[in-house]
mmCIF file of C-alpha atoms in Angstrom:
data_model
loop_
_atom_site.group_PDB
_atom_site.id
_atom_site.type_symbol
_atom_site.label_atom_id
_atom_site.label_comp_id
_atom_site.label_asym_id
_atom_site.label_seq_id
_atom_site.Cartn_x
_atom_site.Cartn_y
_atom_site.Cartn_z
ATOM 1 C CA MET A 1036 5.572 11.472 10.720
ATOM 2 C CA VAL A 1037 4.145 7.996 11.043
ATOM 3 C CA LEU A 1038 6.396 5.102 10.176
ATOM 4 C CA GLU A 1039 4.433 2.434 8.377
ATOM 5 C CA LYS A 1040 7.105 -0.197 8.577
ATOM 6 C CA ALA A 1041 9.945 -0.503 11.021
ATOM 7 C CA ILE A 1042 12.595 -3.069 11.792
ATOM 8 C CA LEU A 1043 11.979 -3.952 15.425
ATOM 9 C CA ALA A 1044 14.833 -6.400 15.941
ATOM 10 C CA ILE A 1045 17.664 -8.119 14.172
ATOM 11 C CA ILE A 1046 18.575 -11.718 14.975
ATOM 12 C CA THR A 1047 21.806 -13.028 13.582
ATOM 13 C CA LEU A 1048 24.480 -15.694 13.917
ATOM 14 C CA ASN A 1049 27.158 -13.282 12.797
ATOM 15 C CA GLY A 1050 27.282 -10.120 14.897
ATOM 16 C CA ASN A 1051 29.861 -8.487 12.634
ATOM 17 C CA SER A 1052 27.522 -8.314 9.663
ATOM 18 C CA VAL A 1053 24.963 -6.005 11.286
ATOM 19 C CA GLY A 1054 24.802 -2.727 13.149
ATOM 20 C CA GLY A 1055 22.609 0.300 13.624
ATOM 21 C CA GLY A 1056 19.595 1.346 15.617
ATOM 22 C CA ALA A 1057 17.499 -1.778 16.048
ATOM 23 C CA PRO A 1058 18.128 -4.192 18.928
ATOM 24 C CA ILE A 1059 20.468 -6.931 17.777
ATOM 25 C CA PHE A 1060 20.262 -10.474 19.123
ATOM 26 C CA ILE A 1061 23.332 -12.591 18.455
ATOM 27 C CA CYS A 1062 22.693 -16.309 18.607
ATOM 28 C CA GLU A 1063 25.000 -19.309 18.621
ATOM 29 C CA THR A 1064 23.053 -21.853 16.628
ATOM 30 C CA LYS A 1065 20.477 -21.890 13.850
ATOM 31 C CA LYS A 1066 17.979 -23.479 16.222
ATOM 32 C CA GLU A 1067 18.428 -20.749 18.795
ATOM 33 C CA LEU A 1068 18.104 -18.173 16.026
ATOM 34 C CA GLU A 1069 14.754 -19.582 14.955
ATOM 35 C CA SER A 1070 13.368 -19.847 18.463
ATOM 36 C CA VAL A 1071 14.396 -16.282 19.324
ATOM 37 C CA ALA A 1072 12.861 -15.078 16.074
ATOM 38 C CA ALA A 1073 9.634 -17.000 16.744
ATOM 39 C CA ASN A 1074 9.366 -15.540 20.225
ATOM 40 C CA LEU A 1075 10.096 -12.011 19.112
ATOM 41 C CA GLU A 1076 7.575 -12.378 16.312
ATOM 42 C CA ALA A 1077 4.875 -13.340 18.793
ATOM 43 C CA ILE A 1078 5.839 -10.690 21.332
ATOM 44 C CA THR A 1079 6.107 -7.761 18.959
ATOM 45 C CA ASP A 1080 3.215 -8.689 16.637
ATOM 46 C CA GLY A 1081 5.665 -8.387 13.785
ATOM 47 C CA ILE A 1082 6.710 -10.739 11.025
ATOM 48 C CA ALA A 1083 10.040 -12.598 11.010
ATOM 49 C CA HIS A 1084 11.638 -12.198 7.595
ATOM 50 C CA ALA A 1085 14.731 -14.122 6.555
ATOM 51 C CA LEU A 1086 17.352 -12.096 4.716
ATOM 52 C CA SER A 1087 19.713 -15.035 4.648
ATOM 53 C CA ASP A 1088 20.157 -18.284 6.558
ATOM 54 C CA GLU A 1089 21.883 -16.518 9.394
ATOM 55 C CA LEU A 1090 20.093 -13.185 9.427
ATOM 56 C CA PHE A 1091 16.472 -12.610 10.438
ATOM 57 C CA ILE A 1092 14.676 -9.311 10.965
ATOM 58 C CA ILE A 1093 11.397 -8.659 12.740
ATOM 59 C CA VAL A 1094 9.359 -6.107 10.866
ATOM 60 C CA LYS A 1095 6.224 -4.316 12.013
ATOM 61 C CA HIS A 1096 3.879 -3.906 9.060
ATOM 62 C CA MET B 342 -60.655 9.575 2.845
ATOM 63 C CA ASN B 343 -60.450 11.222 -0.524
ATOM 64 C CA GLU B 344 -59.765 9.866 -3.994
ATOM 65 C CA TYR B 345 -56.017 9.815 -3.372
ATOM 66 C CA THR B 346 -55.932 7.902 -0.107
ATOM 67 C CA VAL B 347 -56.114 4.380 -1.488
ATOM 68 C CA PRO B 348 -53.618 4.963 -4.327
ATOM 69 C CA ILE B 349 -51.157 6.497 -1.857
ATOM 70 C CA ILE B 350 -51.497 3.595 0.543
ATOM 71 C CA PHE B 351 -51.060 1.161 -2.341
ATOM 72 C CA GLY B 352 -47.969 3.020 -3.583
ATOM 73 C CA VAL B 353 -46.434 3.094 -0.126
ATOM 74 C CA LEU B 354 -47.109 -0.603 0.278
ATOM 75 C CA VAL B 355 -45.531 -1.595 -3.032
ATOM 76 C CA GLY B 356 -42.571 0.718 -2.366
ATOM 77 C CA THR B 357 -41.962 -0.789 1.058
ATOM 78 C CA ILE B 358 -42.216 -4.303 -0.376
ATOM 79 C CA THR B 359 -39.625 -3.351 -3.014
ATOM 80 C CA ARG B 360 -37.285 -2.241 -0.260
ATOM 81 C CA MET B 361 -37.827 -5.503 1.611
ATOM 82 C CA LEU B 362 -37.073 -7.530 -1.498
ATOM 83 C CA MET B 363 -33.838 -5.616 -2.031
ATOM 84 C CA LEU B 364 -32.826 -6.149 1.574
ATOM 85 C CA ARG B 365 -31.027 -9.435 1.757
ATOM 86 C CA THR B 366 -28.968 -10.567 4.661
ATOM 87 C CA ASP B 367 -26.514 -12.990 3.143
ATOM 88 C CA TYR B 368 -23.047 -14.312 3.976
ATOM 89 C CA ARG B 369 -21.912 -10.778 4.667
ATOM 90 C CA GLN B 370 -24.318 -10.600 7.604
ATOM 91 C CA TYR B 371 -25.040 -7.074 6.641
ATOM 92 C CA PRO B 372 -27.388 -5.378 7.361
ATOM 93 C CA THR B 373 -27.451 -7.082 10.682
ATOM 94 C CA TYR B 374 -30.501 -9.063 11.581
ATOM 95 C CA LEU B 375 -32.859 -7.808 13.227
ATOM 96 C CA HIS B 376 -32.248 -4.191 14.165
ATOM 97 C CA GLY B 377 -30.249 -3.211 11.109
ATOM 98 C CA LYS B 378 -33.108 -4.460 8.976
ATOM 99 C CA ILE B 379 -35.725 -2.495 10.863
ATOM 100 C CA ILE B 380 -33.790 0.712 10.230
ATOM 101 C CA HIS B 381 -33.747 0.075 6.509
ATOM 102 C CA ILE B 382 -37.359 -0.999 6.225
ATOM 103 C CA SER B 383 -38.433 2.138 8.098
ATOM 104 C CA LEU B 384 -36.350 4.311 5.801
ATOM 105 C CA GLY B 385 -37.813 2.444 2.843
ATOM 106 C CA PHE B 386 -41.284 3.229 4.161
ATOM 107 C CA ILE B 387 -40.415 6.927 4.380
ATOM 108 C CA ALA B 388 -39.002 6.839 0.856
ATOM 109 C CA ALA B 389 -42.132 5.125 -0.452
ATOM 110 C CA SER B 390 -44.354 7.700 1.251
ATOM 111 C CA LEU B 391 -42.427 10.536 -0.357
ATOM 112 C CA GLY B 392 -42.693 8.939 -3.781
ATOM 113 C CA SER B 393 -46.434 8.414 -3.453
ATOM 114 C CA LEU B 394 -47.211 11.865 -2.114
ATOM 115 C CA ILE B 395 -45.624 13.572 -5.109
ATOM 116 C CA VAL B 396 -48.373 12.368 -7.485
ATOM 117 C CA PRO B 397 -51.390 14.032 -5.787
ATOM 118 C CA ALA B 398 -49.237 17.135 -5.299
ATOM 119 C CA ILE B 399 -48.644 17.362 -9.038
ATOM 120 C CA LEU B 400 -52.281 16.598 -9.882
ATOM 121 C CA GLU B 401 -53.509 19.281 -7.484
ATOM 122 C CA LYS B 402 -51.037 21.732 -9.077
ATOM 123 C CA GLU B 403 -49.181 22.101 -5.786
ATOM 124 C CA TYR B 404 -45.848 22.240 -7.551
ATOM 125 C CA THR B 405 -43.915 23.640 -4.635
ATOM 126 C CA ALA B 406 -44.602 20.381 -2.818
ATOM 127 C CA VAL B 407 -42.105 18.749 -5.156
ATOM 128 C CA THR B 408 -39.328 20.606 -3.339
ATOM 129 C CA LEU B 409 -39.997 18.057 -0.619
ATOM 130 C CA LEU B 410 -37.896 15.720 -2.738
ATOM 131 C CA THR B 411 -34.793 17.756 -1.935
ATOM 132 C CA VAL B 412 -35.392 16.930 1.704
ATOM 133 C CA ALA B 413 -35.540 13.295 0.663
ATOM 134 C CA ALA B 414 -32.234 13.551 -1.154
ATOM 135 C CA THR B 415 -30.578 15.013 1.941
ATOM 136 C CA GLN B 416 -32.181 12.386 4.105
ATOM 137 C CA PHE B 417 -30.891 9.511 2.018
ATOM 138 C CA ARG B 418 -27.450 10.954 1.602
ATOM 139 C CA ASP B 419 -27.354 10.654 5.364
ATOM 140 C CA VAL B 420 -28.193 6.970 4.985
ATOM 141 C CA ARG B 421 -25.012 6.632 3.000
ATOM 142 C CA ASN B 422 -23.028 8.448 5.666
ATOM 143 C CA MET B 423 -24.572 6.331 8.370
ATOM 144 C CA GLU B 424 -23.667 3.102 6.582
ATOM 145 C CA ARG B 425 -20.168 4.311 5.862
ATOM 146 C CA ASN B 426 -19.555 5.335 9.457
ATOM 147 C CA THR B 427 -20.919 2.145 10.969
ATOM 148 C CA LEU B 428 -18.953 -0.086 8.632
ATOM 149 C CA ASN B 429 -15.756 1.930 9.102
ATOM 150 C CA GLU B 430 -16.119 1.684 12.849
ATOM 151 C CA ILE B 431 -16.458 -2.077 12.892
ATOM 152 C CA ASP B 432 -13.969 -2.734 10.105
ATOM 153 C CA GLY B 433 -11.022 -2.404 12.453
ATOM 154 C CA TYR B 434 -12.237 -5.372 14.432
ATOM 155 C CA GLU B 435 -12.560 -7.767 11.508
ATOM 156 C CA LEU B 436 -9.813 -10.372 11.185
ATOM 157 C CA VAL B 437 -9.674 -9.566 7.498
ATOM 158 C CA SER B 438 -11.014 -6.074 6.927
ATOM 159 C CA ARG B 439 -13.523 -5.159 4.239
ATOM 160 C CA GLY B 440 -11.557 -2.223 2.968
ATOM 161 C CA LYS B 441 -12.799 1.276 2.199
ATOM 162 C CA THR B 442 -13.792 0.589 -1.405
ATOM 163 C CA TYR B 443 -16.080 -2.263 -0.403
ATOM 164 C CA ILE B 444 -17.628 -0.129 2.348
ATOM 165 C CA GLU B 445 -18.202 2.695 -0.103
ATOM 166 C CA GLY B 446 -19.837 0.230 -2.490
ATOM 167 C CA ILE B 447 -22.226 -0.988 0.190
ATOM 168 C CA ALA B 448 -23.029 2.572 1.296
ATOM 169 C CA ILE B 449 -23.760 3.686 -2.271
ATOM 170 C CA SER B 450 -26.104 0.797 -2.868
ATOM 171 C CA PHE B 451 -28.016 1.520 0.327
ATOM 172 C CA GLU B 452 -28.589 5.085 -0.793
ATOM 173 C CA SER B 453 -29.566 4.202 -4.343
ATOM 174 C CA ARG B 454 -32.015 1.534 -3.220
ATOM 175 C CA ASN B 455 -34.048 4.205 -1.459
ATOM 176 C CA TYR B 456 -34.252 6.208 -4.688
ATOM 177 C CA LEU B 457 -35.499 3.119 -6.497
ATOM 178 C CA VAL B 458 -38.165 2.824 -3.813
ATOM 179 C CA ILE B 459 -39.229 6.449 -4.374
ATOM 180 C CA LEU B 460 -39.451 5.773 -8.096
ATOM 181 C CA THR B 461 -41.475 2.591 -7.615
ATOM 182 C CA ALA B 462 -43.938 4.250 -5.251
ATOM 183 C CA PHE B 463 -44.259 7.217 -7.625
ATOM 184 C CA VAL B 464 -44.974 5.081 -10.698
ATOM 185 C CA VAL B 465 -47.402 2.797 -8.906
ATOM 186 C CA THR B 466 -49.429 5.645 -7.372
ATOM 187 C CA MET B 467 -49.477 7.493 -10.663
ATOM 188 C CA VAL B 468 -50.719 4.462 -12.599
ATOM 189 C CA TYR B 469 -53.356 3.765 -9.929
ATOM 190 C CA ILE B 470 -54.761 7.278 -10.020
ATOM 191 C CA LEU B 471 -54.733 7.475 -13.812
ATOM 192 C CA SER B 472 -56.140 3.981 -14.417
ATOM 193 C CA ASN B 473 -57.003 1.210 -11.952
ATOM 194 C CA ILE B 474 -55.529 -1.073 -9.313
ATOM 195 C CA TYR B 475 -54.785 -3.926 -11.743
ATOM 196 C CA LEU B 476 -52.577 -1.852 -14.000
ATOM 197 C CA ALA B 477 -50.975 -0.394 -10.873
ATOM 198 C CA ALA B 478 -50.158 -3.893 -9.650
ATOM 199 C CA VAL B 479 -48.591 -4.728 -13.028
ATOM 200 C CA ALA B 480 -46.592 -1.493 -12.919
ATOM 201 C CA GLY B 481 -45.466 -2.422 -9.402
ATOM 202 C CA ILE B 482 -44.223 -5.826 -10.535
ATOM 203 C CA ILE B 483 -42.376 -4.306 -13.487
ATOM 204 C CA CYS B 484 -40.754 -1.741 -11.171
ATOM 205 C CA ILE B 485 -39.664 -4.458 -8.758
ATOM 206 C CA ILE B 486 -38.109 -6.474 -11.593
ATOM 207 C CA VAL B 487 -36.343 -3.399 -12.974
ATOM 208 C CA SER B 488 -35.032 -2.566 -9.476
ATOM 209 C CA LYS B 489 -33.729 -6.095 -9.094
ATOM 210 C CA ILE B 490 -31.914 -5.885 -12.417
ATOM 211 C CA LEU B 491 -30.482 -2.450 -11.611
ATOM 212 C CA MET B 492 -29.287 -3.646 -8.228
ATOM 213 C CA SER B 493 -27.402 -6.722 -9.365
ATOM 214 C CA GLY B 494 -23.893 -5.851 -10.476
ATOM 215 C CA SER B 495 -21.468 -8.227 -12.100
ATOM 216 C CA THR B 496 -19.270 -10.683 -10.223
ATOM 217 C CA LEU B 497 -15.642 -11.645 -10.628
ATOM 218 C CA LYS B 498 -16.330 -14.817 -12.593
ATOM 219 C CA ASP B 499 -17.617 -12.619 -15.431
ATOM 220 C CA ILE B 500 -14.288 -10.858 -15.788
ATOM 221 C CA VAL B 501 -11.495 -13.236 -14.733
ATOM 222 C CA GLU B 502 -10.424 -16.844 -15.066
ATOM 223 C CA ILE B 503 -9.645 -18.489 -11.742
ATOM 224 C CA GLU B 504 -6.938 -21.138 -11.499
ATOM 225 C CA TYR B 505 -5.736 -23.034 -8.472
ATOM 226 C CA HIS B 506 -1.998 -23.111 -7.858
ATOM 227 C CA GLU B 507 -0.059 -24.872 -5.119
ATOM 228 C CA LEU B 508 1.866 -22.478 -2.872
ATOM 229 C CA HIS B 509 5.618 -22.864 -2.931
ATOM 230 C CA PHE B 510 8.647 -21.337 -1.260
ATOM 231 C CA GLU B 511 11.856 -20.232 -2.881
ATOM 232 C CA GLY B 512 14.141 -19.707 0.086
ATOM 233 C CA ALA B 513 12.046 -17.545 2.394
ATOM 234 C CA GLY B 514 9.921 -16.145 -0.429
ATOM 235 C CA LEU B 515 6.342 -17.355 -0.738
ATOM 236 C CA TYR B 516 5.061 -17.680 -4.290
ATOM 237 C CA VAL B 517 1.731 -18.384 -5.971
ATOM 238 C CA ASP B 518 2.697 -19.586 -9.444
ATOM 239 C CA ASN B 519 5.388 -17.040 -10.341
ATOM 240 C CA ILE B 520 3.906 -14.209 -8.276
ATOM 241 C CA TYR B 521 5.879 -13.225 -5.194
ATOM 242 C CA ILE B 522 3.672 -12.828 -2.131
ATOM 243 C CA MET B 523 5.903 -12.217 0.877
ATOM 244 C CA ASN B 524 8.952 -13.233 2.858
ATOM 245 C CA ILE B 525 8.285 -15.768 5.613
ATOM 246 C CA GLY B 526 11.376 -16.366 7.714
ATOM 247 C CA LEU B 527 10.484 -19.029 10.244
ATOM 248 C CA PRO B 528 10.389 -22.654 9.069
ATOM 249 C CA GLU B 529 7.433 -23.423 11.320
ATOM 250 C CA ARG B 530 5.409 -20.566 9.816
ATOM 251 C CA GLN B 531 6.324 -21.830 6.363
ATOM 252 C CA GLU B 532 5.076 -25.259 7.381
ATOM 253 C CA GLU B 533 1.780 -23.784 8.599
ATOM 254 C CA ILE B 534 1.355 -21.882 5.379
ATOM 255 C CA ARG B 535 2.087 -24.978 3.280
ATOM 256 C CA LYS B 536 -0.455 -26.868 5.328
ATOM 257 C CA TYR B 537 -3.277 -24.335 5.520
ATOM 258 C CA GLY B 538 -2.639 -21.929 2.680
ATOM 259 C CA MET B 539 -4.095 -22.012 -0.801
ATOM 260 C CA GLY B 540 -3.098 -20.097 -3.875
ATOM 261 C CA PHE B 541 -5.190 -18.894 -6.775
ATOM 262 C CA VAL B 542 -4.285 -16.925 -9.844
ATOM 263 C CA LEU B 543 -6.884 -14.657 -11.390
ATOM 264 C CA LYS B 544 -6.282 -14.040 -15.052
ATOM 265 C CA PRO B 545 -7.982 -10.942 -16.463
ATOM 266 C CA MET B 546 -9.989 -11.490 -19.630
ATOM 267 C CA ASP B 547 -9.402 -8.061 -21.177
ATOM 268 C CA MET B 548 -7.560 -4.828 -20.523
ATOM 269 C CA ASN B 549 -10.446 -3.181 -18.656
ATOM 270 C CA THR B 550 -10.304 -5.991 -16.166
ATOM 271 C CA VAL B 551 -6.575 -5.599 -15.624
ATOM 272 C CA SER B 552 -7.050 -2.278 -13.865
ATOM 273 C CA THR B 553 -10.210 -3.392 -12.081
ATOM 274 C CA ILE B 554 -8.573 -6.311 -10.327
ATOM 275 C CA ALA B 555 -5.421 -4.309 -9.702
ATOM 276 C CA ASN B 556 -7.501 -1.974 -7.513
ATOM 277 C CA LEU B 557 -6.450 -2.456 -3.908
ATOM 278 C CA GLY B 558 -10.026 -2.139 -2.668
ATOM 279 C CA GLN B 559 -11.216 -4.837 -5.046
ATOM 280 C CA ARG B 560 -8.404 -7.103 -3.864
ATOM 281 C CA GLN B 561 -9.284 -6.519 -0.226
ATOM 282 C CA ALA B 562 -12.918 -7.324 -1.029
ATOM 283 C CA ILE B 563 -11.851 -10.688 -2.459
ATOM 284 C CA LEU B 564 -9.855 -11.502 0.682
ATOM 285 C CA HIS B 565 -12.676 -10.398 2.950
ATOM 286 C CA ASP B 566 -15.353 -12.402 1.167
ATOM 287 C CA VAL B 567 -13.227 -15.533 1.025
ATOM 288 C CA SER B 568 -12.364 -15.224 4.705
ATOM 289 C CA ILE B 569 -16.008 -14.764 5.646
ATOM 290 C CA SER B 570 -17.186 -17.746 3.647
ATOM 291 C CA LEU B 571 -14.367 -20.202 4.237
ATOM 292 C CA GLY B 572 -13.086 -19.041 7.594
ATOM 293 C CA VAL B 573 -9.579 -17.778 8.149
ATOM 294 C CA PHE B 574 -6.589 -19.382 9.817
ATOM 295 C CA ARG B 575 -5.267 -16.449 11.767
ATOM 296 C CA ASP B 576 -5.628 -14.455 14.944
ATOM 297 C CA SER B 577 -4.781 -10.980 16.116
ATOM 298 C CA GLY B 578 -1.059 -10.729 16.645
ATOM 299 C CA THR B 579 -0.126 -13.158 13.872
ATOM 300 C CA PRO B 580 0.660 -10.794 11.026
ATOM 301 C CA ALA B 581 2.638 -13.521 9.239
ATOM 302 C CA LEU B 582 -0.636 -15.347 8.646
ATOM 303 C CA THR B 583 -2.266 -12.611 6.632
ATOM 304 C CA PRO B 584 -4.072 -13.438 3.398
ATOM 305 C CA LEU B 585 -2.575 -11.306 0.652
ATOM 306 C CA ILE B 586 -2.996 -10.541 -3.020
ATOM 307 C CA LYS B 587 -0.080 -9.473 -5.176
ATOM 308 C CA ARG B 588 0.079 -8.567 -8.802
ATOM 309 C CA ASP B 589 2.168 -9.808 -11.662
ATOM 310 C CA LEU B 590 3.389 -6.589 -13.212
ATOM 311 C CA ASP B 591 4.051 -8.271 -16.530
ATOM 312 C CA ASP B 592 0.540 -9.248 -17.489
ATOM 313 C CA GLY B 593 -1.737 -7.964 -14.724
ATOM 314 C CA ARG B 594 -2.646 -11.352 -13.296
ATOM 315 C CA ILE B 595 -3.119 -11.361 -9.548
ATOM 316 C CA GLY B 596 -1.962 -14.032 -7.140
ATOM 317 C CA VAL B 597 -4.356 -14.671 -4.273
ATOM 318 C CA PHE B 598 -2.916 -16.227 -1.145
ATOM 319 C CA ILE B 599 -5.554 -17.271 1.383
ATOM 320 C CA LEU B 600 -5.614 -19.248 4.620
ATOM 321 C CA PRO B 601 -9.064 -20.791 4.722
ATOM 322 C CA GLN B 602 -10.364 -23.074 7.412
ATOM 323 C CA VAL B 603 -12.344 -25.053 4.855
ATOM 324 C CA ARG B 604 -9.821 -26.215 2.275
ATOM 325 C CA ASP B 605 -12.041 -27.029 -0.667
ATOM 326 C CA ILE B 606 -10.688 -25.919 -4.015
ATOM 327 C CA ALA B 607 -13.984 -26.025 -5.912
ATOM 328 C CA LYS B 608 -15.793 -24.100 -3.204
ATOM 329 C CA ALA B 609 -13.038 -21.505 -2.951
ATOM 330 C CA LYS B 610 -13.128 -20.974 -6.715
ATOM 331 C CA GLU B 611 -16.868 -20.521 -6.581
ATOM 332 C CA ILE B 612 -16.602 -17.999 -3.755
ATOM 333 C CA ILE B 613 -13.884 -15.981 -5.447
ATOM 334 C CA GLY B 614 -16.025 -16.057 -8.590
ATOM 335 C CA SER B 615 -19.017 -14.612 -6.824
ATOM 336 C CA VAL B 616 -17.210 -11.676 -5.206
ATOM 337 C CA PRO B 617 -18.978 -8.555 -6.464
ATOM 338 C CA VAL B 618 -17.072 -6.303 -8.837
ATOM 339 C CA LEU B 619 -16.975 -3.042 -6.918
ATOM 340 C CA GLU B 620 -18.395 -0.054 -8.744
ATOM 341 C CA SER B 621 -15.565 2.220 -7.775
ATOM 342 C CA ALA B 622 -12.964 -0.305 -8.920
ATOM 343 C CA ILE B 623 -14.341 -0.556 -12.456
ATOM 344 C CA LYS B 624 -12.201 1.236 -15.013
ATOM 345 C CA MET B 625 -12.891 1.397 -18.701
ATOM 346 C CA PRO B 626 -9.663 2.263 -20.511
ATOM 347 C CA SER B 627 -11.146 0.755 -23.668
ATOM 348 C CA LYS B 628 -13.663 3.602 -23.739
ATOM 349 C CA SER B 629 -10.909 6.199 -23.766
ATOM 350 C CA LYS B 630 -10.855 8.198 -26.981
ATOM 351 C CA SER B 631 -7.122 8.356 -27.418
ATOM 352 C CA HIS B 632 -6.830 4.664 -26.763
ATOM 353 C CA ASN B 633 -9.246 3.803 -29.546
ATOM 354 C CA ARG B 634 -7.923 6.295 -32.067
ATOM 355 C CA LYS B 635 -6.983 4.501 -35.239
ATOM 356 C CA GLU B 636 -3.515 5.254 -36.535
ATOM 357 C CA HIS B 637 -3.630 6.129 -40.248
#
C-alpha cells in the first residue's frame, strides 16, 4: 500500500494534547514553534499546516 | 517519369506544407525546436506520400494497394504513443506538471494532424490527375484552410468568465473569494503567498462547462499554461508554494490560486482565457436524452 499523505511531525506548545506515532516536538514559545515548523517543512519537503495556534503538523502530500 | 509522377510530387509537396503549417512551436515549446520539428516534418512527408500514392493505385485498379493505408494507421498510432511517452517522461521534471489529460490531448492532435495530411495529399493528387494543376492548387488551399479550422479547438474564454479576486486568509486557511484552497501554517509562508500569489475565479457559463472545468486534467492544464507564460514562484522542495485550483461545490465555480513571477492581472486573465479546452475534458450533459426529456 502506498500512503499518499502522511503526518511527518507534530509541533506543539502543549505536549499533553497530542500523542501517537509521528515524532512530536514540544516547544516553549510561539516563535520557537514557528521556526521549528519552518525548518521541518524545508527538511522534509512537506507542508506546515496549522491546526490551532499552538499545534502545527508537517504533512507530506 | 509517367503521367502520375508530377501529380504525386505535387500532392506530397502540398501535404508536407500542410504539416509544416500545422506545426507551431509556441509558448509550450513543444515540439521542441529543432529536432522535434524534424521528426514531425519527416512523418508528415511520409503521410503525404501515402496519401498521394493511393490515387494512382485506385486509377490503375490496384485495389489491394489501398491496404497500405492500414500500415499508415499503425504507423501514426505509434506517433501518438511516442508523443505520450516523451511527454510523460519529462512531465515529472516540470515545476508545474502538464498533467495526463493535457498530454493525451497533445498526443491525439499529433496523430490526427498526420491523417489530415494524408487527406490533403490524396485530394490534391486526385484533383491534379483528373483536371489540372490550377484546380489542384485551389483544392490544396481549401484543404489547408479546412485543416486549420479542424485543428483549432475552443479556449477557456469561450466557456467561462474570469474574475480577479484578492487572496485572503481566514486563520490558516487560504481562500480565493469564498473557495477554500489550502491550509498554510507558517506566517512567513502566508506573507509570501499574500505578496506573490494571485487569485482568479472562473465562472462557468452553462452546465456543460461546469463538468468541463471540474475535470482535474483541465485544471492542471490551466496551472501549467499560466506557470509557463507568467513564470512560477516556487522551487522543488517547497510544496507549500504550489499553485492549486479548487472547486466551489455549490455552483461549480473554480478558484485558481497561482504564484506568477509576472504579476499582471490583465495578462494573467488573457492567458487563462487562452488555455485550450481539452478534448477529453469536454462533457455534454445537455445532450443527454434523459436530461432533456420534457416532463408532461
